[in-house]
Amino acid sequence: MDVVVHAGALQPLLADCVRDSDQVRTTELDRRAFAHDASHFLLVPQAIVAPRDADEVSKLLRATAAAGIDLTFRSGGTSLSGQAGTEGVLADVRKHFKGVEVLDDGRRVRVQPGVTVKQLNAHLAPYGRKFGPDPASEAACTIGGVVANNSSGMACGTVENSYRTLESVVAVLPSGTVIDTGAPDADQRLRALEPALHAGLLQLRERLLANPASVAKIASQFAMKNTMGYGINALVDYASVPEILTHLIVGSEGTLAFVASATFATIELRTHAATALLVFDDLYAANASLPELVATGAATLELMDATSLRVGQRLADTPSFLKDLIIDSQAALLLEYQASTAAELEQLAGAATPTLDQLPVGGRVRLSSDAAVRNKLWKLRKGLYTSVAGARRSGSTALLEDVVVPVARLADTCAELTALFDRYDYDESVIFGHAKDGNIHFMITDRFEDADQLGRYRAFTEDLVTLILANDGSLKAEHGTGRVMAPYVRRQYGDELYEVMVAIKDLFDPGRRLGAGSIITDDPELHLKHIKLTPSVDAEVDRCVECGYCEPVCPSRDLTLTPRQRIALRREIRDAEDRGEHQLAAELERGYTYAGLHTCAVDGMCVTACPVLINTGALVKKLRSEHLPKPKDVAWTTLAKHWKPTTAAFSTVMGIAEALPAPLDAALIGVNKAGRALLGNDHIPLWSVELPGGGAPRRRPAAPGGSTDGSTAMAVYLPACVNVMFGPLDGPGVQVSFEALCARAGIELLVPPEIESMCCGTPWSSKGIVDGYAAMKAKVLPVIQAATDNGRLPVICDASSCTEGYAQLIASVPELNIKVIDAVAFVATYVLPVLGEYRKLESVTVHPTCSSTQLGLNQDLAKVAGAVADQVFVPLDAGCCAFAGDRGMLHPELTAAATGPEAAEVADLDATAHASCNRTCELGMTRATGKDYRHVLELLAEQVGVLPSQQISAGASAGGHTPATRNR
């Protein structure tokens, strides 16, 4: 009989399992934020706990089992079949399980479940190796989910998937036992600690081997991609209990054990590829060509139907030939050959030519080895599901299915599937997938709300199951059984093999509390329950399918919310309001103020990862504007109109604070904190001792012998005002450095005389202060237009976020055609080639900023850094620092959370110097690492030796403020 735990008792029960009570969350906001994943199901957990290690997981398993509470593990939240949802306790293992240990010169790797596939491959790339599975969601899906679902992908098939490449695991069993299956004494420990499990697995193996029909059925089912039910092929393929257990866990969706770490054999990185998009007249013709194309040794054959292609035409970076195609009923195959050497690739492509020449594609197939072309085609394919789902009707739910049949039967299966769409009026359906393996994905959309809609879906599913099983296929190829297909496991495998699966579940988890609802269920209508509804909330984000691709790049992901959760909570609030639950809506709104608004860096990094280009920061800016107190609005708008004295005053204050004797620091901090407590943390910045004094004025006299109207200038230079407010840590700063570098190259710059009153507008746009932004825009754009001679000259800025800000400001007026260039890119293009010989530093660690990433500046940043030092390090964990103008001073906990992993890596690298390309980001990284981060152009100017001997800026020599020497 279950033990019922009252909600008030759950918090202490879980807190006893972990070191810090903050690892447990039970607020309404947190529970509803974590309820959402990439699937079309929605279950709200009672609590979320984030264990740090296997020992805490062991305690958690014991405690929840004793209390009769369901426990489900989640990492990336990209699973699509409902296996990561629960109404019990949800264990978030993405936050802490981040370890990667490269072994045997990259031939093997030990990795924890919270690491994404993309991160893992970044660790392996220097060794010329990669992870076997290659799911399209590699940027967001984690190793925990890949193992739990036996995920595969475009190229790995059934040869290089998790099952085939996994060597051993450190597993925590439902009993709490922690076992390393790769240890020499693993079998002995299992026999001693888990005697019933050990004996039971061997008995099930004997049961299967004694039944030829079972062995034949298993061989047939697992010859293709198959994640339906448990991987009972492990009982046939392996003889020892540790090996059986290791491989039974693969594809078990977290229902048998928790994988604290996994050791894999890696595969060679095939760096040479030849790619083509083959466009056929229709879906049947594309599928009919598959057997011959598979025989040519193609690494990938990705299918896209006409709807997929139409959606793809609307995406950024889609190749022009596809954008220009008039699409009716066509379908395409993304074909790619991969090899380790150019010679091997040439041989593959040459051998395939006779087959390619005979394809009915209306012309000769031309394989391309151009990396730019390949990247665009794969960006289209990898973002296809979310892009197609994002194009659905607002308010509808996207339901993605995943089936597989033998390749020879795929053409007929797709034809019959299309007929099912017509029969059930799913007229916006789409088919795509890994055709090389006979594995297709299809999507249907509906509200799935009333009896008619659910009845239609029920009947459609029954006919789908009949269709796939009649073609000797599997109802799940790589997305896992989850809740969506659990009612049909028995039907696919038959009574005998299903009973073996039930026996496996009961051996591992007799209480059936782990991952309840996934794979094994007695509920024939489980797939019809808890279907997620998505109310319309805002045009900017309604197309979100909650895929989670945005989460790994979000700086607040380990502090408060991710972009997916910010959007999901707006939907929760709207849904509560629609249901008349106004108290719940108000509670969620209160929690959202800090978690959703105050701790969002609005850096736009989410848009770089989102397949449908949603900028959640834009939603947050809009919400900030709606919640903006009138006095704050008026004050900031006034500052926009008087920006010159504002920046000068701020510079002076920072100079005074920086020059204070160290014994007075505590008093200043005390007064500062008291002001924050009185007026609010989101209004008063927090001063800290590592902050520099103010900088020098930006105005410049006309260059000697130069024009006053810019006729001899090469560009208009707009030094960033942030460098006035926060002076350099050392030397004269980036403005003097950039000007000196340009002077060495013989380049004249024009700094408008109005510069002291100019700003890119980012401080106002990020805070949602519409009137202030408009005031600055009205002031700045006429100056830029006149200075650039209506766009004849480009605009240059020396802080990447301000470069982005000016670009957005100018783009807001379509008739303006003025090019904006960051100073780093300008130096990389026009200055580096003429600098000559000079001595470099030994090494430099570079922090790419969110703006440098969005501007496409990182390649130039690395190039300039390479001109500074012989060795350039870019941390694998580099990401947005979240200082975000003043956000890091208002909420320093945000920057601390965002920079933690990168800071640890920076410490290990121990470079000679540290550089970035944006002043506030340099401040954020200095605070996070204890290393002095400076603008990369400052370092370059010093190494080249172009700075004035006294290192006093032109502004200082003209009577401006000279940055104070730090006294700490």
Coordinates of N, CA and C in Angstrom, one line a residue, residues 530-669:
H530 N -3.4 14.0 -20.6 CA -2.4 15.0 -20.2 C -1.7 15.6 -21.5
I531 N -2.5 15.7 -22.6 CA -2.0 16.3 -23.8 C -1.9 17.9 -23.5
K532 N -0.8 18.4 -23.9 CA -0.5 19.8 -23.7 C -1.3 20.7 -24.6
L533 N -1.9 21.8 -24.0 CA -2.6 22.8 -24.8 C -1.7 24.1 -24.7
T534 N -1.7 24.8 -25.8 CA -0.8 26.0 -25.9 C -1.6 27.2 -26.3
P535 N -2.1 27.9 -25.3 CA -2.8 29.2 -25.6 C -2.0 30.2 -26.2
S536 N -2.5 31.1 -27.1 CA -1.8 32.2 -27.7 C -1.5 33.2 -26.6
V537 N -0.3 33.7 -26.6 CA 0.1 34.7 -25.6 C 0.8 35.9 -26.2
D538 N 1.6 35.7 -27.3 CA 2.3 36.8 -27.9 C 2.8 36.4 -29.3
A539 N 2.6 37.2 -30.3 CA 3.0 36.8 -31.6 C 4.5 36.5 -31.7
E540 N 5.3 37.1 -30.9 CA 6.7 36.8 -30.9 C 7.1 35.4 -30.5
V541 N 6.3 34.8 -29.7 CA 6.6 33.5 -29.1 C 5.6 32.4 -29.3
D542 N 4.5 32.7 -29.9 CA 3.4 31.7 -30.1 C 3.9 30.5 -30.9
R543 N 4.9 30.7 -31.8 CA 5.3 29.6 -32.6 C 6.3 28.6 -31.9
C544 N 6.6 29.0 -30.6 CA 7.5 28.1 -29.8 C 6.9 26.7 -29.6
V545 N 7.7 25.7 -29.8 CA 7.2 24.3 -29.5 C 7.9 23.7 -28.3
E546 N 8.6 24.6 -27.5 CA 9.2 24.2 -26.3 C 10.2 23.1 -26.5
C547 N 11.0 23.2 -27.6 CA 11.9 22.1 -27.9 C 13.1 22.2 -27.0
G548 N 13.5 23.3 -26.4 CA 14.6 23.4 -25.5 C 15.9 23.7 -26.1
Y549 N 16.0 23.9 -27.4 CA 17.2 24.2 -28.1 C 17.9 25.5 -27.5
C550 N 17.1 26.4 -27.0 CA 17.6 27.7 -26.5 C 18.3 27.5 -25.1
E551 N 18.0 26.5 -24.4 CA 18.4 26.4 -23.0 C 19.9 26.4 -22.8
P552 N 20.7 25.6 -23.6 CA 22.2 25.6 -23.3 C 22.9 27.0 -23.5
V553 N 22.3 27.9 -24.2 CA 23.0 29.2 -24.4 C 22.4 30.3 -23.5
C554 N 21.4 30.0 -22.7 CA 20.8 31.0 -21.9 C 21.6 31.2 -20.6
P555 N 22.0 32.4 -20.3 CA 22.9 32.7 -19.1 C 22.1 32.5 -17.8
S556 N 20.8 32.5 -17.8 CA 20.1 32.3 -16.5 C 19.6 30.9 -16.3
R557 N 20.1 30.0 -17.1 CA 19.5 28.6 -17.1 C 19.8 27.9 -15.7
D558 N 20.9 28.2 -15.0 CA 21.2 27.6 -13.8 C 20.8 28.4 -12.6
L559 N 20.2 29.6 -12.8 CA 19.8 30.5 -11.7 C 18.2 30.5 -11.5
T560 N 17.5 30.9 -12.6 CA 16.1 31.0 -12.5 C 15.4 30.2 -13.7
L561 N 15.2 30.9 -14.8 CA 14.5 30.3 -15.9 C 15.2 30.3 -17.2
T562 N 14.8 29.5 -18.1 CA 15.3 29.5 -19.5 C 14.3 30.1 -20.4
P563 N 14.7 30.4 -21.7 CA 13.7 31.0 -22.6 C 12.5 30.1 -22.8
R564 N 12.7 28.8 -22.9 CA 11.5 27.9 -23.0 C 10.6 28.1 -21.8
Q565 N 11.2 28.1 -20.6 CA 10.4 28.2 -19.4 C 9.7 29.6 -19.3
R566 N 10.4 30.6 -19.7 CA 9.8 32.0 -19.7 C 8.5 32.0 -20.6
I567 N 8.6 31.4 -21.8 CA 7.5 31.3 -22.7 C 6.4 30.4 -22.1
A568 N 6.8 29.2 -21.5 CA 5.9 28.3 -21.0 C 5.1 28.9 -19.8
L569 N 5.7 29.7 -19.0 CA 5.0 30.3 -17.9 C 4.1 31.4 -18.3
R570 N 4.4 32.1 -19.4 CA 3.4 33.0 -20.0 C 2.1 32.3 -20.4
R571 N 2.3 31.1 -20.9 CA 1.2 30.2 -21.3 C 0.4 29.7 -20.1
E572 N 1.2 29.4 -19.0 CA 0.5 28.9 -17.8 C -0.3 30.1 -17.2
I573 N 0.2 31.3 -17.2 CA -0.5 32.4 -16.7 C -1.8 32.7 -17.5
R574 N -1.6 32.6 -18.8 CA -2.8 32.9 -19.7 C -3.8 31.7 -19.5
D575 N -3.4 30.5 -19.3 CA -4.3 29.4 -19.2 C -5.0 29.5 -17.8
A576 N -4.3 29.9 -16.8 CA -4.9 30.1 -15.5 C -6.0 31.2 -15.5
E577 N -5.7 32.3 -16.2 CA -6.7 33.4 -16.4 C -7.9 32.9 -17.2
D578 N -7.7 32.1 -18.2 CA -8.8 31.6 -19.0 C -9.7 30.7 -18.2
R579 N -9.1 30.0 -17.3 CA -9.9 29.0 -16.5 C -10.5 29.7 -15.3
G580 N -10.2 31.0 -15.1 CA -10.8 31.7 -14.0 C -10.0 31.5 -12.7
E581 N -8.8 31.0 -12.7 CA -7.9 30.8 -11.6 C -7.1 32.0 -11.4
H582 N -7.7 33.1 -11.0 CA -6.9 34.4 -10.9 C -5.9 34.4 -9.8
Q583 N -6.2 33.7 -8.7 CA -5.2 33.6 -7.6 C -3.9 33.0 -8.1
L584 N -4.0 31.8 -8.8 CA -2.9 31.2 -9.4 C -2.1 32.0 -10.4
A585 N -2.9 32.7 -11.2 CA -2.2 33.6 -12.2 C -1.5 34.7 -11.5
A586 N -2.0 35.3 -10.5 CA -1.4 36.3 -9.7 C -0.1 35.8 -9.0
E587 N -0.2 34.6 -8.5 CA 1.0 34.0 -7.8 C 2.1 33.8 -8.8
L588 N 1.8 33.3 -10.0 CA 2.8 33.1 -11.0 C 3.4 34.4 -11.5
E589 N 2.5 35.4 -11.7 CA 3.0 36.7 -12.1 C 4.0 37.3 -11.1
R590 N 3.7 37.1 -9.8 CA 4.7 37.6 -8.7 C 6.0 37.0 -8.8
G591 N 6.0 35.7 -9.0 CA 7.3 34.9 -9.1 C 8.0 35.3 -10.4
Y592 N 7.2 35.6 -11.4 CA 7.8 35.8 -12.8 C 8.6 37.1 -12.8
T593 N 8.2 38.1 -11.9 CA 8.9 39.4 -11.9 C 10.4 39.2 -11.8
Y594 N 10.8 38.5 -10.8 CA 12.3 38.2 -10.6 C 12.8 37.2 -11.6
A595 N 12.2 36.0 -11.6 CA 12.7 34.9 -12.4 C 12.6 35.1 -13.9
G596 N 11.5 35.7 -14.3 CA 11.3 35.9 -15.7 C 11.8 37.2 -16.3
L597 N 11.7 38.3 -15.5 CA 12.0 39.6 -16.0 C 13.4 40.1 -15.5
H598 N 13.6 40.2 -14.2 CA 14.8 40.7 -13.6 C 16.1 40.0 -14.0
T599 N 16.0 38.7 -14.1 CA 17.2 37.9 -14.3 C 17.3 37.4 -15.8
C600 N 16.6 38.0 -16.7 CA 16.8 37.8 -18.1 C 17.8 38.8 -18.6
A601 N 18.9 38.3 -19.2 CA 19.9 39.2 -19.7 C 19.5 39.9 -21.0
V602 N 18.4 39.5 -21.6 CA 17.9 40.0 -22.9 C 19.1 40.1 -23.9
D603 N 20.0 39.1 -23.9 CA 21.1 39.2 -24.7 C 20.9 38.6 -26.1
G604 N 19.7 38.0 -26.3 CA 19.3 37.5 -27.7 C 20.0 36.2 -28.0
M605 N 20.8 35.6 -27.1 CA 21.5 34.4 -27.5 C 20.5 33.3 -27.8
C606 N 19.3 33.3 -27.3 CA 18.3 32.3 -27.5 C 17.9 32.3 -29.0
V607 N 18.0 33.4 -29.7 CA 17.6 33.4 -31.1 C 18.7 32.8 -32.0
T608 N 19.9 32.7 -31.5 CA 21.0 32.0 -32.2 C 20.8 30.5 -32.2
A609 N 20.1 30.0 -31.2 CA 19.9 28.6 -31.1 C 18.5 28.1 -31.6
C610 N 17.5 29.1 -31.6 CA 16.2 28.7 -32.0 C 16.0 28.5 -33.4
P611 N 15.5 27.4 -33.9 CA 15.2 27.1 -35.3 C 14.2 28.0 -35.9
V612 N 13.3 28.6 -35.1 CA 12.3 29.5 -35.7 C 12.6 30.9 -35.3
L613 N 13.8 31.2 -34.8 CA 14.3 32.5 -34.6 C 13.5 33.3 -33.6
I614 N 13.1 32.7 -32.5 CA 12.3 33.4 -31.5 C 13.4 34.1 -30.6
N615 N 13.2 35.4 -30.3 CA 14.0 36.1 -29.4 C 13.2 36.3 -28.1
T616 N 13.4 35.5 -27.1 CA 12.6 35.6 -25.9 C 12.9 36.9 -25.2
G617 N 14.1 37.4 -25.5 CA 14.5 38.7 -24.9 C 13.5 39.8 -25.4
A618 N 13.1 39.7 -26.6 CA 12.1 40.7 -27.1 C 10.8 40.7 -26.3
L619 N 10.4 39.5 -26.0 CA 9.2 39.3 -25.1 C 9.4 40.0 -23.7
V620 N 10.6 39.7 -23.2 CA 10.9 40.2 -21.8 C 11.0 41.8 -21.9
K621 N 11.6 42.3 -22.9 CA 11.6 43.8 -23.1 C 10.2 44.4 -23.1
K622 N 9.3 43.7 -23.8 CA 7.9 44.1 -23.9 C 7.2 44.1 -22.5
L623 N 7.5 43.0 -21.8 CA 6.9 42.8 -20.5 C 7.5 43.8 -19.5
R624 N 8.8 44.1 -19.6 CA 9.4 45.1 -18.8 C 8.7 46.5 -19.0
S625 N 8.5 46.8 -20.3 CA 7.8 48.0 -20.6 C 6.4 48.2 -20.0
E626 N 5.7 47.0 -20.0 CA 4.3 47.0 -19.5 C 4.4 47.2 -18.0
H627 N 5.4 46.7 -17.3 CA 5.5 46.8 -15.9 C 6.4 47.9 -15.4
L628 N 6.8 48.8 -16.3 CA 7.7 49.9 -15.9 C 7.1 50.9 -15.0
P629 N 7.6 51.2 -13.9 CA 7.1 52.3 -13.0 C 7.3 53.6 -13.7
K630 N 6.3 54.5 -13.6 CA 6.3 55.8 -14.3 C 7.5 56.6 -14.0
P631 N 7.8 56.7 -12.7 CA 9.0 57.5 -12.3 C 10.3 57.1 -13.0
K632 N 10.5 55.7 -13.1 CA 11.7 55.2 -13.7 C 11.6 55.5 -15.2
D633 N 10.5 55.4 -15.8 CA 10.3 55.8 -17.3 C 10.7 57.2 -17.5
V634 N 10.2 58.1 -16.7 CA 10.5 59.6 -16.9 C 11.9 59.8 -16.6
A635 N 12.5 59.2 -15.6 CA 13.9 59.5 -15.2 C 14.8 59.0 -16.3
W636 N 14.6 57.8 -16.8 CA 15.5 57.3 -17.9 C 15.3 58.1 -19.2
T637 N 14.1 58.5 -19.5 CA 13.9 59.3 -20.7 C 14.6 60.6 -20.6
T638 N 14.6 61.2 -19.4 CA 15.3 62.5 -19.2 C 16.8 62.3 -19.4
L639 N 17.3 61.2 -18.9 CA 18.7 60.9 -19.0 C 19.1 60.8 -20.5
A640 N 18.2 60.2 -21.3 CA 18.5 60.1 -22.8 C 18.7 61.5 -23.4
K641 N 17.9 62.4 -22.9 CA 18.0 63.8 -23.5 C 19.2 64.6 -22.9
H642 N 19.8 64.1 -21.9 CA 20.9 64.8 -21.3 C 22.1 63.7 -21.0
W643 N 22.5 63.1 -22.1 CA 23.4 61.9 -21.9 C 24.8 62.4 -21.7
K644 N 25.2 63.5 -22.2 CA 26.6 64.0 -22.0 C 26.9 64.2 -20.5
P645 N 26.1 65.0 -19.8 CA 26.3 65.2 -18.4 C 26.1 63.9 -17.6
T646 N 25.2 63.1 -18.0 CA 25.0 61.8 -17.3 C 26.2 60.9 -17.3
T647 N 26.8 60.7 -18.5 CA 28.0 59.9 -18.6 C 29.2 60.5 -17.8
A648 N 29.3 61.9 -17.9 CA 30.4 62.5 -17.2 C 30.3 62.4 -15.7
A649 N 29.0 62.5 -15.2 CA 28.8 62.4 -13.8 C 29.1 61.0 -13.3
F650 N 28.6 60.0 -14.1 CA 28.9 58.6 -13.7 C 30.4 58.3 -13.7
S651 N 31.1 58.8 -14.7 CA 32.5 58.7 -14.7 C 33.2 59.2 -13.5
T652 N 32.7 60.4 -13.1 CA 33.3 61.1 -11.9 C 33.1 60.3 -10.7
V653 N 31.8 59.8 -10.5 CA 31.5 59.0 -9.3 C 32.3 57.7 -9.3
M654 N 32.4 57.1 -10.4 CA 33.2 55.8 -10.4 C 34.7 56.1 -10.1
G655 N 35.2 57.3 -10.6 CA 36.5 57.7 -10.3 C 36.7 57.9 -8.8
I656 N 35.8 58.6 -8.2 CA 35.9 58.8 -6.8 C 35.8 57.5 -6.0
A657 N 34.9 56.6 -6.3 CA 34.7 55.4 -5.6 C 36.0 54.5 -5.8
E658 N 36.6 54.6 -7.0 CA 37.8 53.8 -7.2 C 39.0 54.3 -6.5
A659 N 39.0 55.6 -6.2 CA 40.2 56.2 -5.6 C 40.1 56.2 -4.1
L660 N 38.9 55.7 -3.5 CA 38.8 55.7 -2.1 C 39.8 54.7 -1.5
P661 N 40.4 55.0 -0.3 CA 41.3 54.1 0.3 C 40.5 52.8 0.7
A662 N 41.2 51.7 0.6 CA 40.6 50.4 0.8 C 39.8 50.3 2.1
P663 N 40.3 50.9 3.2 CA 39.5 50.8 4.5 C 38.1 51.3 4.4
L664 N 37.8 52.2 3.4 CA 36.5 52.8 3.3 C 35.6 52.0 2.4
D665 N 36.1 50.9 1.8 CA 35.3 50.1 0.9 C 34.1 49.5 1.7
A666 N 34.3 49.0 2.9 CA 33.2 48.4 3.6 C 32.0 49.4 3.9
A667 N 32.4 50.6 4.2 CA 31.4 51.7 4.4 C 30.6 52.0 3.2
L668 N 31.3 52.1 2.1 CA 30.6 52.4 0.8 C 29.7 51.2 0.4
I669 N 30.2 50.0 0.6 CA 29.4 48.9 0.2 C 28.1 48.8 1.1

